[in-house]
Amino acid sequence: MKFEGKLFVMAMVFYLVVAVIYGFWSRDESGIVLLLFTGAMALIVAFFTLHVSRKVYPRPEDNEDALPEDANPDYGFFPPHSWMPLPLAGSMAIIVLGLVFAVWLVVLGVVLLLFSLVGWVFEYYRGDHAH
Amino acid sequence: MASVTAQETRPRLPVNRPNTVAVGTIVWLASELMFFAALFAMYFTMRSIDVEGFHEHAQILDVPFAALICVILVLSSVTCQLGVFAAERGDRKKLEMWFIITFIMGAIFIGGQVKEYMALVEEGLTLSSSSYGSVFFLTTGFHGLHVTGGLIAFLFVLGRLYVSKRFTHEQATTAIVVSYYWHFVDVVWIALFTTIYILQ
Protein backbone atom coordinates (compact mmCIF):
# COMPACT_ATOMS: atom_id res chain seq x y z
CA MET A 1 0.00 0.00 0.00
CA LYS A 2 2.94 2.32 0.66
CA PHE A 3 3.73 2.71 -3.03
CA GLU A 4 0.23 3.91 -3.90
CA GLY A 5 0.48 6.39 -1.04
CA LYS A 6 3.79 7.75 -2.34
CA LEU A 7 2.30 8.10 -5.83
CA PHE A 8 -0.49 10.28 -4.51
CA VAL A 9 1.92 12.28 -2.34
CA MET A 10 3.87 13.01 -5.53
CA ALA A 11 0.64 14.05 -7.26
CA MET A 12 -0.17 16.37 -4.36
CA VAL A 13 3.28 17.99 -4.44
CA PHE A 14 2.93 18.45 -8.20
CA TYR A 15 -0.42 20.25 -7.87
CA LEU A 16 0.86 22.46 -5.06
CA VAL A 17 3.94 23.47 -7.07
CA VAL A 18 1.77 24.18 -10.11
CA ALA A 19 -0.60 26.24 -7.91
CA VAL A 20 2.32 28.40 -6.73
CA ILE A 21 3.70 28.91 -10.26
CA TYR A 22 0.24 29.62 -11.63
CA GLY A 23 -0.48 32.02 -8.79
CA PHE A 24 2.68 34.03 -9.41
CA TRP A 25 1.97 34.32 -13.11
CA SER A 26 -1.76 34.85 -13.30
CA ARG A 27 -2.85 36.27 -9.89
CA ASP A 28 -6.14 34.50 -10.63
CA GLU A 29 -7.71 33.56 -7.29
CA SER A 30 -10.21 30.99 -8.54
CA GLY A 31 -7.55 29.11 -10.52
CA ILE A 32 -5.26 28.96 -7.48
CA VAL A 33 -8.12 27.71 -5.34
CA LEU A 34 -8.97 24.98 -7.88
CA LEU A 35 -5.35 23.82 -8.04
CA LEU A 36 -5.08 23.79 -4.25
CA PHE A 37 -8.26 21.73 -4.09
CA THR A 38 -6.86 19.28 -6.64
CA GLY A 39 -3.82 18.94 -4.37
CA ALA A 40 -6.17 18.30 -1.44
CA MET A 41 -7.95 15.62 -3.50
CA ALA A 42 -4.63 13.79 -3.94
CA LEU A 43 -3.93 14.33 -0.23
CA ILE A 44 -7.16 12.52 0.76
CA VAL A 45 -6.16 9.40 -1.20
CA ALA A 46 -2.50 9.64 -0.07
CA PHE A 47 -3.46 9.98 3.59
CA PHE A 48 -5.88 7.05 3.38
CA THR A 49 -3.48 4.69 1.59
CA LEU A 50 -0.54 5.55 3.86
CA HIS A 51 -2.76 5.20 6.93
CA VAL A 52 -4.08 1.81 5.77
CA SER A 53 -0.61 0.61 4.71
CA ARG A 54 0.41 0.52 8.37
CA LYS A 55 -2.61 -1.59 9.28
CA VAL A 56 -2.75 -4.26 6.56
CA TYR A 57 -0.23 -7.02 6.03
CA PRO A 58 1.95 -6.77 2.91
CA ARG A 59 -0.31 -7.75 0.04
CA PRO A 60 0.64 -10.08 -2.80
CA GLU A 61 0.68 -6.95 -4.96
CA ASP A 62 3.61 -5.67 -2.88
CA ASN A 63 5.59 -8.90 -3.30
CA GLU A 64 7.50 -9.42 -6.53
CA ASP A 65 7.45 -13.21 -6.10
CA ALA A 66 3.72 -13.44 -5.50
CA LEU A 67 1.61 -16.04 -7.27
CA PRO A 68 -1.94 -15.43 -8.50
CA GLU A 69 -3.38 -17.84 -5.93
CA ASP A 70 -1.90 -15.76 -3.09
CA ALA A 71 -4.60 -13.17 -3.60
CA ASN A 72 -7.20 -13.25 -0.88
CA PRO A 73 -10.43 -14.47 -2.50
CA ASP A 74 -12.56 -12.72 0.13
CA TYR A 75 -13.42 -9.37 -1.39
CA GLY A 76 -16.31 -8.62 0.94
CA PHE A 77 -20.06 -8.85 0.89
CA PHE A 78 -21.79 -7.99 -2.36
CA PRO A 79 -25.55 -8.45 -2.58
CA PRO A 80 -26.53 -10.76 -5.45
CA HIS A 81 -29.08 -8.28 -6.73
CA SER A 82 -31.14 -5.37 -5.54
CA TRP A 83 -34.13 -3.53 -6.94
CA MET A 84 -33.57 -0.59 -4.62
CA PRO A 85 -31.42 1.57 -6.92
CA LEU A 86 -34.39 1.75 -9.29
CA PRO A 87 -36.83 3.53 -6.91
CA LEU A 88 -33.87 5.59 -5.66
CA ALA A 89 -33.12 6.88 -9.15
CA GLY A 90 -36.84 7.32 -9.81
CA SER A 91 -37.32 9.51 -6.74
CA MET A 92 -34.26 11.58 -7.68
CA ALA A 93 -35.83 12.10 -11.12
CA ILE A 94 -39.07 13.25 -9.47
CA ILE A 95 -37.14 15.70 -7.24
CA VAL A 96 -35.30 17.22 -10.21
CA LEU A 97 -38.52 17.46 -12.24
CA GLY A 98 -40.11 19.12 -9.22
CA LEU A 99 -37.33 21.73 -9.11
CA VAL A 100 -38.24 22.66 -12.67
CA PHE A 101 -42.04 22.39 -12.65
CA ALA A 102 -43.64 22.38 -9.18
CA VAL A 103 -42.44 22.47 -5.58
CA TRP A 104 -44.99 19.90 -4.37
CA LEU A 105 -43.28 17.32 -6.62
CA VAL A 106 -40.03 17.91 -4.67
CA VAL A 107 -41.82 17.09 -1.41
CA LEU A 108 -43.23 13.90 -2.93
CA GLY A 109 -39.80 13.02 -4.34
CA VAL A 110 -38.03 13.52 -0.99
CA VAL A 111 -40.57 11.25 0.76
CA LEU A 112 -40.07 8.55 -1.91
CA LEU A 113 -36.29 9.05 -1.70
CA LEU A 114 -36.30 8.45 2.06
CA PHE A 115 -38.43 5.31 1.61
CA SER A 116 -36.11 3.87 -1.04
CA LEU A 117 -33.01 4.78 0.99
CA VAL A 118 -34.42 2.96 4.03
CA GLY A 119 -35.25 0.02 1.76
CA TRP A 120 -31.72 -0.10 0.38
CA VAL A 121 -29.83 0.40 3.64
CA PHE A 122 -31.87 -2.23 5.49
CA GLU A 123 -32.36 -4.68 2.61
CA TYR A 124 -29.97 -7.24 4.14
CA TYR A 125 -31.09 -6.58 7.70
CA ARG A 126 -34.63 -7.87 7.36
CA GLY A 127 -36.47 -11.17 6.95
CA ASP A 128 -34.25 -14.10 5.99
CA HIS A 129 -31.13 -11.92 6.08
CA ALA A 130 -31.62 -10.56 9.60
CA HIS A 131 -28.46 -10.94 11.62
CA MET B 1 26.77 -15.27 18.60
CA ALA B 2 24.28 -17.63 17.10
CA SER B 3 23.87 -17.11 13.44
CA VAL B 4 20.39 -17.26 12.06
CA THR B 5 20.05 -18.19 8.45
CA ALA B 6 17.27 -16.21 6.92
CA GLN B 7 15.23 -18.63 4.92
CA GLU B 8 14.13 -17.22 1.61
CA THR B 9 10.56 -18.34 1.79
CA ARG B 10 7.69 -16.28 0.58
CA PRO B 11 5.75 -14.97 3.55
CA ARG B 12 2.54 -16.90 4.16
CA LEU B 13 0.94 -14.19 6.19
CA PRO B 14 -2.82 -14.00 6.28
CA VAL B 15 -3.29 -11.77 3.26
CA ASN B 16 -5.33 -8.73 3.91
CA ARG B 17 -6.54 -5.89 1.80
CA PRO B 18 -8.02 -2.51 2.58
CA ASN B 19 -11.73 -2.58 3.15
CA THR B 20 -13.46 -2.12 -0.21
CA VAL B 21 -16.21 0.04 1.33
CA ALA B 22 -13.58 2.37 2.81
CA VAL B 23 -11.69 2.61 -0.48
CA GLY B 24 -14.91 3.38 -2.35
CA THR B 25 -15.83 6.06 0.19
CA ILE B 26 -12.42 7.72 -0.11
CA VAL B 27 -12.58 7.78 -3.91
CA TRP B 28 -16.07 9.24 -3.74
CA LEU B 29 -14.99 11.86 -1.18
CA ALA B 30 -12.13 12.87 -3.48
CA SER B 31 -14.67 13.50 -6.23
CA GLU B 32 -16.94 15.32 -3.76
CA LEU B 33 -14.02 17.60 -3.02
CA MET B 34 -13.95 18.52 -6.72
CA PHE B 35 -17.63 19.44 -6.47
CA PHE B 36 -16.85 21.83 -3.63
CA ALA B 37 -13.79 23.09 -5.54
CA ALA B 38 -16.19 24.23 -8.26
CA LEU B 39 -18.28 26.09 -5.66
CA PHE B 40 -15.17 27.79 -4.27
CA ALA B 41 -14.05 28.71 -7.78
CA MET B 42 -17.49 30.22 -8.37
CA TYR B 43 -17.19 32.26 -5.17
CA PHE B 44 -13.73 33.59 -6.03
CA THR B 45 -14.66 34.33 -9.65
CA MET B 46 -17.68 36.42 -8.60
CA ARG B 47 -15.61 38.06 -5.87
CA SER B 48 -12.84 39.06 -8.29
CA ILE B 49 -15.43 40.90 -10.40
CA ASP B 50 -16.87 42.87 -7.49
CA VAL B 51 -14.50 42.89 -4.49
CA GLU B 52 -15.98 46.07 -2.98
CA GLY B 53 -19.55 44.77 -3.24
CA PHE B 54 -18.56 41.50 -1.58
CA HIS B 55 -16.92 43.30 1.35
CA GLU B 56 -19.97 45.51 1.71
CA HIS B 57 -22.43 42.61 1.69
CA ALA B 58 -20.29 40.61 4.10
CA GLN B 59 -20.83 43.30 6.75
CA ILE B 60 -24.34 41.96 7.45
CA LEU B 61 -22.97 38.51 8.34
CA ASP B 62 -23.14 37.57 12.01
CA VAL B 63 -19.55 36.31 12.30
CA PRO B 64 -19.51 35.48 16.07
CA PHE B 65 -22.67 33.36 15.73
CA ALA B 66 -21.29 31.59 12.65
CA ALA B 67 -18.04 30.96 14.54
CA LEU B 68 -20.02 29.42 17.39
CA ILE B 69 -21.85 26.90 15.18
CA CYS B 70 -18.57 26.27 13.35
CA VAL B 71 -16.94 25.28 16.65
CA ILE B 72 -19.90 23.00 17.41
CA LEU B 73 -19.46 21.27 14.04
CA VAL B 74 -15.71 20.83 14.56
CA LEU B 75 -16.30 19.38 18.04
CA SER B 76 -18.88 16.99 16.57
CA SER B 77 -16.04 15.57 14.47
CA VAL B 78 -14.21 14.79 17.71
CA THR B 79 -17.22 13.00 19.22
CA CYS B 80 -17.68 11.14 15.92
CA GLN B 81 -14.08 9.92 16.07
CA LEU B 82 -14.56 8.81 19.69
CA GLY B 83 -17.49 6.75 18.38
CA VAL B 84 -15.21 5.18 15.76
CA PHE B 85 -12.62 4.28 18.40
CA ALA B 86 -15.45 2.60 20.34
CA ALA B 87 -16.52 0.75 17.16
CA GLU B 88 -12.96 -0.49 16.62
CA ARG B 89 -12.93 -1.84 20.17
CA GLY B 90 -16.31 -3.47 19.50
CA ASP B 91 -17.97 -1.33 22.15
CA ARG B 92 -21.47 -1.03 20.76
CA LYS B 93 -22.99 1.02 23.60
CA LYS B 94 -20.27 3.68 23.48
CA LEU B 95 -20.53 3.87 19.70
CA GLU B 96 -24.27 4.51 19.95
CA MET B 97 -23.76 7.13 22.64
CA TRP B 98 -21.07 9.07 20.74
CA PHE B 99 -22.98 8.93 17.45
CA ILE B 100 -26.16 10.23 19.12
CA ILE B 101 -24.13 13.12 20.60
CA THR B 102 -22.61 13.80 17.16
CA PHE B 103 -26.07 13.75 15.59
CA ILE B 104 -27.37 16.30 18.10
CA MET B 105 -24.38 18.60 17.53
CA GLY B 106 -24.82 18.35 13.75
CA ALA B 107 -28.52 19.13 14.15
CA ILE B 108 -27.61 22.21 16.25
CA PHE B 109 -25.35 23.34 13.40
CA ILE B 110 -28.16 22.99 10.84
CA GLY B 111 -30.59 24.75 13.18
CA GLY B 112 -28.10 27.59 13.58
CA GLN B 113 -27.68 27.83 9.83
CA VAL B 114 -31.46 28.06 9.33
CA LYS B 115 -31.60 30.83 11.95
CA GLU B 116 -28.77 32.65 10.17
CA TYR B 117 -30.51 32.29 6.79
CA MET B 118 -33.74 33.74 8.22
CA ALA B 119 -31.87 36.74 9.62
CA LEU B 120 -30.15 37.33 6.27
CA VAL B 121 -33.40 37.08 4.31
CA GLU B 122 -34.91 39.67 6.66
CA GLU B 123 -31.93 41.90 5.83
CA GLY B 124 -32.85 41.53 2.17
CA LEU B 125 -30.16 39.04 1.12
CA THR B 126 -31.70 36.24 -0.95
CA LEU B 127 -30.60 33.79 -3.60
CA SER B 128 -31.63 36.23 -6.33
CA SER B 129 -30.95 39.60 -4.66
CA SER B 130 -27.33 39.95 -5.79
CA SER B 131 -24.35 37.94 -6.99
CA TYR B 132 -23.17 37.86 -3.38
CA GLY B 133 -26.50 36.42 -2.28
CA SER B 134 -26.32 33.75 -4.99
CA VAL B 135 -22.84 32.52 -4.15
CA PHE B 136 -23.40 32.79 -0.39
CA PHE B 137 -26.55 30.67 -0.41
CA LEU B 138 -25.25 28.22 -3.04
CA THR B 139 -21.96 27.48 -1.24
CA THR B 140 -23.30 27.36 2.34
CA GLY B 141 -26.56 25.78 1.13
CA PHE B 142 -24.86 22.87 -0.62
CA HIS B 143 -22.71 22.38 2.45
CA GLY B 144 -25.83 22.42 4.61
CA LEU B 145 -27.40 19.76 2.38
CA HIS B 146 -24.29 17.63 2.85
CA VAL B 147 -24.50 18.00 6.63
CA THR B 148 -28.19 17.04 6.46
CA GLY B 149 -27.23 13.98 4.41
CA GLY B 150 -24.65 13.14 7.08
CA LEU B 151 -27.32 13.40 9.79
CA ILE B 152 -29.50 10.94 7.84
CA ALA B 153 -26.46 8.66 7.51
CA PHE B 154 -25.99 8.75 11.30
CA LEU B 155 -29.62 7.71 11.71
CA PHE B 156 -29.02 4.79 9.33
CA VAL B 157 -25.92 3.71 11.27
CA LEU B 158 -27.89 3.82 14.52
CA GLY B 159 -30.81 2.03 12.84
CA ARG B 160 -28.52 -0.76 11.63
CA LEU B 161 -27.08 -1.05 15.14
CA TYR B 162 -30.55 -1.38 16.64
CA VAL B 163 -31.87 -4.02 14.20
CA SER B 164 -28.75 -6.22 14.20
CA LYS B 165 -28.40 -8.77 16.96
CA ARG B 166 -24.62 -8.98 16.89
CA PHE B 167 -22.05 -6.24 16.49
CA THR B 168 -19.88 -7.33 13.59
CA HIS B 169 -17.23 -5.97 11.30
CA GLU B 170 -20.04 -4.82 9.01
CA GLN B 171 -21.52 -2.36 11.52
CA ALA B 172 -18.05 -1.10 12.38
CA THR B 173 -17.35 -0.49 8.67
CA THR B 174 -20.57 1.47 8.29
CA ALA B 175 -19.68 3.61 11.29
CA ILE B 176 -16.13 4.21 10.03
CA VAL B 177 -17.10 5.28 6.50
CA VAL B 178 -19.81 7.60 7.83
CA SER B 179 -17.15 9.16 10.06
CA TYR B 180 -14.93 9.68 6.99
CA TYR B 181 -17.78 11.58 5.36
CA TRP B 182 -18.43 13.60 8.51
CA HIS B 183 -14.78 14.65 8.84
CA PHE B 184 -14.80 15.61 5.16
CA VAL B 185 -17.89 17.81 5.54
CA ASP B 186 -16.31 19.33 8.62
CA VAL B 187 -13.04 20.22 6.86
CA VAL B 188 -14.98 21.71 3.93
CA TRP B 189 -16.86 23.90 6.40
CA ILE B 190 -13.60 25.14 7.92
CA ALA B 191 -12.50 26.18 4.42
CA LEU B 192 -15.89 27.77 3.68
CA PHE B 193 -15.94 29.58 7.02
CA THR B 194 -12.45 30.96 6.42
CA THR B 195 -13.39 32.09 2.91
CA ILE B 196 -16.79 33.61 3.56
CA TYR B 197 -16.62 34.88 7.13
CA ILE B 198 -12.95 35.69 7.68
CA LEU B 199 -11.56 36.51 4.22
CA GLN B 200 -14.89 38.07 3.17
Coordinates of C-alpha atoms in Angstrom, one line a residue:
Chain A
M1 CA 0.0 0.0 0.0
K2 CA 2.9 2.3 0.7
F3 CA 3.7 2.7 -3.0
E4 CA 0.2 3.9 -3.9
G5 CA 0.5 6.4 -1.0
K6 CA 3.8 7.7 -2.3
L7 CA 2.3 8.1 -5.8
F8 CA -0.5 10.3 -4.5
V9 CA 1.9 12.3 -2.3
M10 CA 3.9 13.0 -5.5
A11 CA 0.6 14.1 -7.3
M12 CA -0.2 16.4 -4.4
V13 CA 3.3 18.0 -4.4
F14 CA 2.9 18.5 -8.2
Y15 CA -0.4 20.3 -7.9
L16 CA 0.9 22.5 -5.1
V17 CA 3.9 23.5 -7.1
V18 CA 1.8 24.2 -10.1
A19 CA -0.6 26.2 -7.9
V20 CA 2.3 28.4 -6.7
I21 CA 3.7 28.9 -10.3
Y22 CA 0.2 29.6 -11.6
G23 CA -0.5 32.0 -8.8
F24 CA 2.7 34.0 -9.4
W25 CA 2.0 34.3 -13.1
S26 CA -1.8 34.9 -13.3
R27 CA -2.8 36.3 -9.9
D28 CA -6.1 34.5 -10.6
E29 CA -7.7 33.6 -7.3
S30 CA -10.2 31.0 -8.5
G31 CA -7.5 29.1 -10.5
I32 CA -5.3 29.0 -7.5
V33 CA -8.1 27.7 -5.3
L34 CA -9.0 25.0 -7.9
L35 CA -5.3 23.8 -8.0
L36 CA -5.1 23.8 -4.2
F37 CA -8.3 21.7 -4.1
T38 CA -6.9 19.3 -6.6
G39 CA -3.8 18.9 -4.4
A40 CA -6.2 18.3 -1.4
M41 CA -7.9 15.6 -3.5
A42 CA -4.6 13.8 -3.9
L43 CA -3.9 14.3 -0.2
I44 CA -7.2 12.5 0.8
V45 CA -6.2 9.4 -1.2
A46 CA -2.5 9.6 -0.1
F47 CA -3.5 10.0 3.6
F48 CA -5.9 7.1 3.4
T49 CA -3.5 4.7 1.6
L50 CA -0.5 5.6 3.9
H51 CA -2.8 5.2 6.9
V52 CA -4.1 1.8 5.8
S53 CA -0.6 0.6 4.7
R54 CA 0.4 0.5 8.4
K55 CA -2.6 -1.6 9.3
V56 CA -2.7 -4.3 6.6
Y57 CA -0.2 -7.0 6.0
P58 CA 1.9 -6.8 2.9
R59 CA -0.3 -7.7 0.0
P60 CA 0.6 -10.1 -2.8
E61 CA 0.7 -6.9 -5.0
D62 CA 3.6 -5.7 -2.9
N63 CA 5.6 -8.9 -3.3
E64 CA 7.5 -9.4 -6.5
D65 CA 7.5 -13.2 -6.1
A66 CA 3.7 -13.4 -5.5
L67 CA 1.6 -16.0 -7.3
P68 CA -1.9 -15.4 -8.5
E69 CA -3.4 -17.8 -5.9
D70 CA -1.9 -15.8 -3.1
A71 CA -4.6 -13.2 -3.6
N72 CA -7.2 -13.3 -0.9
P73 CA -10.4 -14.5 -2.5
D74 CA -12.6 -12.7 0.1
Y75 CA -13.4 -9.4 -1.4
G76 CA -16.3 -8.6 0.9
F77 CA -20.1 -8.9 0.9
F78 CA -21.8 -8.0 -2.4
P79 CA -25.5 -8.5 -2.6
P80 CA -26.5 -10.8 -5.5
H81 CA -29.1 -8.3 -6.7
S82 CA -31.1 -5.4 -5.5
W83 CA -34.1 -3.5 -6.9
M84 CA -33.6 -0.6 -4.6
P85 CA -31.4 1.6 -6.9
L86 CA -34.4 1.8 -9.3
P87 CA -36.8 3.5 -6.9
L88 CA -33.9 5.6 -5.7
A89 CA -33.1 6.9 -9.1
G90 CA -36.8 7.3 -9.8
S91 CA -37.3 9.5 -6.7
M92 CA -34.3 11.6 -7.7
A93 CA -35.8 12.1 -11.1
I94 CA -39.1 13.3 -9.5
I95 CA -37.1 15.7 -7.2
V96 CA -35.3 17.2 -10.2
L97 CA -38.5 17.5 -12.2
G98 CA -40.1 19.1 -9.2
L99 CA -37.3 21.7 -9.1
V100 CA -38.2 22.7 -12.7
F101 CA -42.0 22.4 -12.6
A102 CA -43.6 22.4 -9.2
V103 CA -42.4 22.5 -5.6
W104 CA -45.0 19.9 -4.4
L105 CA -43.3 17.3 -6.6
V106 CA -40.0 17.9 -4.7
V107 CA -41.8 17.1 -1.4
L108 CA -43.2 13.9 -2.9
G109 CA -39.8 13.0 -4.3
V110 CA -38.0 13.5 -1.0
V111 CA -40.6 11.3 0.8
L112 CA -40.1 8.6 -1.9
L113 CA -36.3 9.1 -1.7
L114 CA -36.3 8.5 2.1
F115 CA -38.4 5.3 1.6
S116 CA -36.1 3.9 -1.0
L117 CA -33.0 4.8 1.0
V118 CA -34.4 3.0 4.0
G119 CA -35.3 0.0 1.8
W120 CA -31.7 -0.1 0.4
V121 CA -29.8 0.4 3.6
F122 CA -31.9 -2.2 5.5
E123 CA -32.4 -4.7 2.6
Y124 CA -30.0 -7.2 4.1
Y125 CA -31.1 -6.6 7.7
R126 CA -34.6 -7.9 7.4
G127 CA -36.5 -11.2 6.9
D128 CA -34.3 -14.1 6.0
H129 CA -31.1 -11.9 6.1
A130 CA -31.6 -10.6 9.6
H131 CA -28.5 -10.9 11.6
Chain B
M1 CA 26.8 -15.3 18.6
A2 CA 24.3 -17.6 17.1
S3 CA 23.9 -17.1 13.4
V4 CA 20.4 -17.3 12.1
T5 CA 20.0 -18.2 8.4
A6 CA 17.3 -16.2 6.9
Q7 CA 15.2 -18.6 4.9
E8 CA 14.1 -17.2 1.6
T9 CA 10.6 -18.3 1.8
R10 CA 7.7 -16.3 0.6
P11 CA 5.8 -15.0 3.5
R12 CA 2.5 -16.9 4.2
L13 CA 0.9 -14.2 6.2
P14 CA -2.8 -14.0 6.3
V15 CA -3.3 -11.8 3.3
N16 CA -5.3 -8.7 3.9
R17 CA -6.5 -5.9 1.8
P18 CA -8.0 -2.5 2.6
N19 CA -11.7 -2.6 3.1
T20 CA -13.5 -2.1 -0.2
V21 CA -16.2 0.0 1.3
A22 CA -13.6 2.4 2.8
V23 CA -11.7 2.6 -0.5
G24 CA -14.9 3.4 -2.3
T25 CA -15.8 6.1 0.2
I26 CA -12.4 7.7 -0.1
V27 CA -12.6 7.8 -3.9
W28 CA -16.1 9.2 -3.7
L29 CA -15.0 11.9 -1.2
A30 CA -12.1 12.9 -3.5
S31 CA -14.7 13.5 -6.2
E32 CA -16.9 15.3 -3.8
L33 CA -14.0 17.6 -3.0
M34 CA -13.9 18.5 -6.7
F35 CA -17.6 19.4 -6.5
F36 CA -16.8 21.8 -3.6
A37 CA -13.8 23.1 -5.5
A38 CA -16.2 24.2 -8.3
L39 CA -18.3 26.1 -5.7
F40 CA -15.2 27.8 -4.3
A41 CA -14.0 28.7 -7.8
M42 CA -17.5 30.2 -8.4
Y43 CA -17.2 32.3 -5.2
F44 CA -13.7 33.6 -6.0
T45 CA -14.7 34.3 -9.6
M46 CA -17.7 36.4 -8.6
R47 CA -15.6 38.1 -5.9
S48 CA -12.8 39.1 -8.3
I49 CA -15.4 40.9 -10.4
D50 CA -16.9 42.9 -7.5
V51 CA -14.5 42.9 -4.5
E52 CA -16.0 46.1 -3.0
G53 CA -19.6 44.8 -3.2
F54 CA -18.6 41.5 -1.6
H55 CA -16.9 43.3 1.4
E56 CA -20.0 45.5 1.7
H57 CA -22.4 42.6 1.7
A58 CA -20.3 40.6 4.1
Q59 CA -20.8 43.3 6.7
I60 CA -24.3 42.0 7.5
L61 CA -23.0 38.5 8.3
D62 CA -23.1 37.6 12.0
V63 CA -19.6 36.3 12.3
P64 CA -19.5 35.5 16.1
F65 CA -22.7 33.4 15.7
A66 CA -21.3 31.6 12.7
A67 CA -18.0 31.0 14.5
L68 CA -20.0 29.4 17.4
I69 CA -21.8 26.9 15.2
C70 CA -18.6 26.3 13.4
V71 CA -16.9 25.3 16.6
I72 CA -19.9 23.0 17.4
L73 CA -19.5 21.3 14.0
V74 CA -15.7 20.8 14.6
L75 CA -16.3 19.4 18.0
S76 CA -18.9 17.0 16.6
S77 CA -16.0 15.6 14.5
V78 CA -14.2 14.8 17.7
T79 CA -17.2 13.0 19.2
C80 CA -17.7 11.1 15.9
Q81 CA -14.1 9.9 16.1
L82 CA -14.6 8.8 19.7
G83 CA -17.5 6.8 18.4
V84 CA -15.2 5.2 15.8
F85 CA -12.6 4.3 18.4
A86 CA -15.4 2.6 20.3
A87 CA -16.5 0.8 17.2
E88 CA -13.0 -0.5 16.6
R89 CA -12.9 -1.8 20.2
G90 CA -16.3 -3.5 19.5
D91 CA -18.0 -1.3 22.1
R92 CA -21.5 -1.0 20.8
K93 CA -23.0 1.0 23.6
K94 CA -20.3 3.7 23.5
L95 CA -20.5 3.9 19.7
E96 CA -24.3 4.5 19.9
M97 CA -23.8 7.1 22.6
W98 CA -21.1 9.1 20.7
F99 CA -23.0 8.9 17.5
I100 CA -26.2 10.2 19.1
I101 CA -24.1 13.1 20.6
T102 CA -22.6 13.8 17.2
F103 CA -26.1 13.7 15.6
I104 CA -27.4 16.3 18.1
M105 CA -24.4 18.6 17.5
G106 CA -24.8 18.4 13.7
A107 CA -28.5 19.1 14.2
I108 CA -27.6 22.2 16.2
F109 CA -25.4 23.3 13.4
I110 CA -28.2 23.0 10.8
G111 CA -30.6 24.8 13.2
G112 CA -28.1 27.6 13.6
Q113 CA -27.7 27.8 9.8
V114 CA -31.5 28.1 9.3
K115 CA -31.6 30.8 12.0
E116 CA -28.8 32.6 10.2
Y117 CA -30.5 32.3 6.8
M118 CA -33.7 33.7 8.2
A119 CA -31.9 36.7 9.6
L120 CA -30.1 37.3 6.3
V121 CA -33.4 37.1 4.3
E122 CA -34.9 39.7 6.7
E123 CA -31.9 41.9 5.8
G124 CA -32.8 41.5 2.2
L125 CA -30.2 39.0 1.1
T126 CA -31.7 36.2 -1.0
L127 CA -30.6 33.8 -3.6
S128 CA -31.6 36.2 -6.3
S129 CA -30.9 39.6 -4.7
S130 CA -27.3 39.9 -5.8
S131 CA -24.4 37.9 -7.0
Y132 CA -23.2 37.9 -3.4
G133 CA -26.5 36.4 -2.3
S134 CA -26.3 33.7 -5.0
V135 CA -22.8 32.5 -4.1
F136 CA -23.4 32.8 -0.4
F137 CA -26.6 30.7 -0.4
L138 CA -25.2 28.2 -3.0
T139 CA -22.0 27.5 -1.2
T140 CA -23.3 27.4 2.3
G141 CA -26.6 25.8 1.1
F142 CA -24.9 22.9 -0.6
H143 CA -22.7 22.4 2.4
G144 CA -25.8 22.4 4.6
L145 CA -27.4 19.8 2.4
H146 CA -24.3 17.6 2.9
V147 CA -24.5 18.0 6.6
T148 CA -28.2 17.0 6.5
G149 CA -27.2 14.0 4.4
G150 CA -24.6 13.1 7.1
L151 CA -27.3 13.4 9.8
I152 CA -29.5 10.9 7.8
A153 CA -26.5 8.7 7.5
F154 CA -26.0 8.8 11.3
L155 CA -29.6 7.7 11.7
F156 CA -29.0 4.8 9.3
V157 CA -25.9 3.7 11.3
L158 CA -27.9 3.8 14.5
G159 CA -30.8 2.0 12.8
R160 CA -28.5 -0.8 11.6
L161 CA -27.1 -1.1 15.1
Y162 CA -30.6 -1.4 16.6
V163 CA -31.9 -4.0 14.2
S164 CA -28.7 -6.2 14.2
K165 CA -28.4 -8.8 17.0
R166 CA -24.6 -9.0 16.9
F167 CA -22.0 -6.2 16.5
T168 CA -19.9 -7.3 13.6
H169 CA -17.2 -6.0 11.3
E170 CA -20.0 -4.8 9.0
Q171 CA -21.5 -2.4 11.5
A172 CA -18.0 -1.1 12.4
T173 CA -17.3 -0.5 8.7
T174 CA -20.6 1.5 8.3
A175 CA -19.7 3.6 11.3
I176 CA -16.1 4.2 10.0
V177 CA -17.1 5.3 6.5
V178 CA -19.8 7.6 7.8
S179 CA -17.1 9.2 10.1
Y180 CA -14.9 9.7 7.0
Y181 CA -17.8 11.6 5.4
W182 CA -18.4 13.6 8.5
H183 CA -14.8 14.7 8.8
F184 CA -14.8 15.6 5.2
V185 CA -17.9 17.8 5.5
D186 CA -16.3 19.3 8.6
V187 CA -13.0 20.2 6.9
V188 CA -15.0 21.7 3.9
W189 CA -16.9 23.9 6.4
I190 CA -13.6 25.1 7.9
A191 CA -12.5 26.2 4.4
L192 CA -15.9 27.8 3.7
F193 CA -15.9 29.6 7.0
T194 CA -12.5 31.0 6.4
T195 CA -13.4 32.1 2.9
I196 CA -16.8 33.6 3.6
Y197 CA -16.6 34.9 7.1
I198 CA -12.9 35.7 7.7
L199 CA -11.6 36.5 4.2
Q200 CA -14.9 38.1 3.2

